[in-house]
Amino acid sequence: MSFSKKYYTSFWIILLFFISGCNLQSAHKRYLIGFSQCVESDAWRKTMLEEMKRELSFHPEAKLIYRQADGNSQKQIDQVKELLSQRVDILIISPNEADPLTPIVEEAFNTGTPVIVVDRKISSTLFTAYVGGDNYQIGKMAGEYAASLLKGKGNIIEITGLPKSTPAIERDSGFVDAFKNYPGLRIVKKVNGEWYKQKAKEELSKIVDSYPDVNLVFAHNDMMAYSAYEVYKSKGSPKPQIIGVDGLPCNGCGMQFVSDKLITATMLYPTGGEEAIRIALQILNKENFKKDNILKTTVLDSTNVRIMQLQATKVMSQQQSIERQKEMLEEQGRIYRNQRTFLYIVVSILVLALFLGGITFYSLRENRKINKKLQLQNLEISDQKNQLEEMSAKAQAANEAKVAFFTNISHEFRTPLTLILGPLEELLLNNKNQYNQIQNLNLIHKNVIRLLRLINQLMDFRKIEVDKMRLRASENDIVAFVSDILQSYKSIAQKRNIDLRMFTNERKLDVWFDVNMLDKVIFNLLSNAFKFTKDNGYIHVYVNKSENGREAIIKVEDNGIGMSENVVKSAFDLFFQGEYDNYKGSGLGLALSKDLIKLHKGSITVVSEKWKGTTFEIHLSLGNGHLEKEDMTEIEVVPSVLYEDEKVYTLDLGAEQVVKNEIEGIKKNKEYSILIIEDNAELRSFLKNKLQSEYEILEAENGQSALQEAFNTVPDLIICDVVIPGKDGLTLVNIIKTDIRTSHIPIILLTGQTNIEHQIEGMKTMADVYITKPFNVQFLEHTIKSLLSNRAMLKEHFTSELPANLKTQTLGKLDKKFVSEFTSLVESNLSNEEFSVEDICRSVGVSRVQLYRKVKALLNLNVNDYILNTRLQKAKYLLQHEELSISEIAYKVGFSSPAYFSTVFKSKFGVTPKAFKER
Ligand code: FRU
């Protein structure tokens, strides 16, 4: 995709460049030539412009901007300024008059614009080139021609051009100079025709009568010469010889006047338009050029006018042919350009086709590659699929085998459990049992029943799973059925003061259901309700018809601890265990209930709010239209069927039978106290029963009360479950072990988790021993003994020497700190007879009881005994090493009377201080 995109883009860029390149070749005008003409009304000026244009047509790189001033010098100055402002590359000018136009031409030249002056001149040499005829020569040529015509004698009238234009000045000057050698010739009158036909006619008409014997008229151009012809013709007087200037070959121009004998002769005066353009391009192209370009001239009269006309016609026809050829050339050029453009397009399309072909080829190749890859992947996938299928078949078989084994073994469990149950119940009935034996037997009985229930539920599940559990529905009165089940819970409700009642609007409500299935569901819902409802709460059961009369609705409502939203969502999930550690079930009961109701094509839902209560609602369709034929049976309900479920579901719901302390034979004054922290009342009670004969037992069922008990009583040992409500066991151990008041107490952690990481975690929090459930009671007793005796040995060790020499490596950091703080306090206060236990409590930050307990636990000493002992040891040392009197020593070790000191010393060491010192 990215490949083609990239290549398409570059292709279009190349194509655009290519096409735009073609267009660029169609000549961009490089040069701007400004041409300022003084006047354009006459044929001579028109010819000049045509010549320029013709020449320019061979130079497409140059463009002409043309302005003409109608013979007005000021207008011409303005036009030149405008051309310069357009930044022309070169200026061609034919100035109307010399002086007025000189400054602007100089300015253009000085500011770097090349200037070509044509025909008329300016009054300065500050221009780049001049193109035009030699007007002085023309004047002189005309003079000499007149002299030969008149044979050196005659009167002449001169019609001049604009007096301030250089051709007029120069022609006059040449004409006058030619007469110097002919004294018989005389210019009788000069008339100013300003170069215009009409003006010349008017001026000549004014004076013509005053000069009757004129032999020749010299007009500065052919148009004014023709005016002279007209004036003399209209007068009817004899026509003088007339000479003009220009000799243009066109109709109504000089050459025709001569050939028609209207005038005698004309001085050929070329326009120089062609030359002006050629020189301009030489300058612009920085080629060599001549500054003064004087055009050739000659006399045209009756002797040569024919030839000249023929030549002119020839030239004109050649020019026309050139024009035509040029047009053809242009046409060819156009065709060529069109064809070239066409070629470009064809080439572009070809390139595009090649390009697309390339892409197609590339895409095809890529496609083939991808296809191959896909085929390989397909093969791989189908291989994997096969493998997976094989594996899943194997897994299914393995699972089947596992489940079958599991079902079989569950089934196998039932027999021994039933065999245990029978004799057990017999034993329970035996009155000769001792109290604690009854307790144990009850415990066994309850747990056997629990196991039975679990196994039954598991087997039911298995049956549903393999589709073997079929509904055997019969029509029964559901009101009586539910009421019967409720009876099984009456005594438990009474014991726990739970308001258990059934409400119904129906005397009898016949429903098609499987009694052996529905009883499990109702028993399970009621058992749950009893489990989660506190003593003195209520459990209400409603059995009614739905409003539309099509369903029976059984509602079990309690005001127990309820469930949070999340728990409600998963309540019917298999193996879901809820949120309360101490109420955790197997996660089987509700899942099984749901499946059983599903077999009835009914529904079971739950609504619950935490700490408010829970309501389960079962909907069963009335009639049997919704059931298959094979789901129904005519067999009547066997009442004994209910018995097993009753026992299985209700037996472990009774009020906890906690062993009372007033049991006979339990010693009150025991050496060590043990705090049991366990939320399971049965296990707690079991442990208490086992241990209370030897130890003083303290109990706590949650984290908060455990901590309170630990700080208040400072027990000798703590047994703690890892999972307890409030605070978890590990946090609890951490708190106990880092508090100065309790840090010395050995702790046994009990847990159901065998995971080694948990053990390490437990150890990290400084638990002394970690025992996993189920545990052996003797092992536990043994562990307790060994922990306590270790502690005792440690104390022995401490007290065998002076406290200052304590080897405290075996103690925890906190205990070491405590011992050293305590001993140094006593040491430094030996001579202070006021020093008391309260002082120590204040300094160390513990209560009097805690201090006594701690010192007893760590050093096996009474605090007062310890202080006294230290004083006596110090006294002993002083008696041995210092030269002090007995009384001095007595005061030094904090005795107020030396006599009392002696008494105490003797009772401790068997000798009086005096005798000891002498020894
Ligand atoms: C045309 C013209 C010509 C003459 C020239 C002199 O305008 O009058 O007839 O030769 O100008 O500048």
PDB file of C-alpha atoms in Angstrom, residues 665-674 687-697 716 777-778 781-782 784-786 788:
ATOM      1  CA  GLY A 665     -10.871 -30.497  88.030  1.00  0.00           C
ATOM      2  CA  ILE A 666      -9.537 -27.389  86.351  1.00  0.00           C
ATOM      3  CA  LYS A 667      -6.889 -25.795  88.437  1.00  0.00           C
ATOM      4  CA  LYS A 668      -7.332 -22.081  89.002  1.00  0.00           C
ATOM      5  CA  ASN A 669      -3.761 -21.148  89.840  1.00  0.00           C
ATOM      6  CA  LYS A 670      -1.734 -22.113  86.882  1.00  0.00           C
ATOM      7  CA  GLU A 671       1.873 -21.055  86.266  1.00  0.00           C
ATOM      8  CA  TYR A 672       1.429 -19.862  82.669  1.00  0.00           C
ATOM      9  CA  SER A 673      -1.335 -18.080  80.814  1.00  0.00           C
ATOM     10  CA  ILE A 674      -2.135 -18.588  77.107  1.00  0.00           C
ATOM     11  CA  LEU A 687      -8.225 -25.705  72.077  1.00  0.00           C
ATOM     12  CA  LYS A 688      -9.375 -24.315  75.388  1.00  0.00           C
ATOM     13  CA  ASN A 689     -10.628 -27.712  76.478  1.00  0.00           C
ATOM     14  CA  LYS A 690      -7.343 -29.273  75.539  1.00  0.00           C
ATOM     15  CA  LEU A 691      -5.152 -26.710  77.253  1.00  0.00           C
ATOM     16  CA  GLN A 692      -7.072 -25.412  80.227  1.00  0.00           C
ATOM     17  CA  SER A 693      -6.027 -28.202  82.553  1.00  0.00           C
ATOM     18  CA  GLU A 694      -2.457 -26.913  82.446  1.00  0.00           C
ATOM     19  CA  TYR A 695      -2.688 -23.286  81.503  1.00  0.00           C
ATOM     20  CA  GLU A 696      -4.755 -20.299  82.335  1.00  0.00           C
ATOM     21  CA  ILE A 697      -6.689 -19.699  79.074  1.00  0.00           C
ATOM     22  CA  ASP A 716       2.934 -16.019  78.642  1.00  0.00           C
ATOM     23  CA  VAL A 777      -3.050 -31.487  69.298  1.00  0.00           C
ATOM     24  CA  GLN A 778      -0.182 -33.275  70.972  1.00  0.00           C
ATOM     25  CA  GLU A 781       0.927 -29.058  73.342  1.00  0.00           C
ATOM     26  CA  HIS A 782       4.506 -30.045  72.826  1.00  0.00           C
ATOM     27  CA  ILE A 784       3.727 -24.781  73.776  1.00  0.00           C
ATOM     28  CA  LYS A 785       5.779 -26.572  76.397  1.00  0.00           C
ATOM     29  CA  SER A 786       8.990 -26.210  74.502  1.00  0.00           C
ATOM     30  CA  LEU A 788       7.700 -21.854  77.527  1.00  0.00           C
TER      31      LEU A 788
END
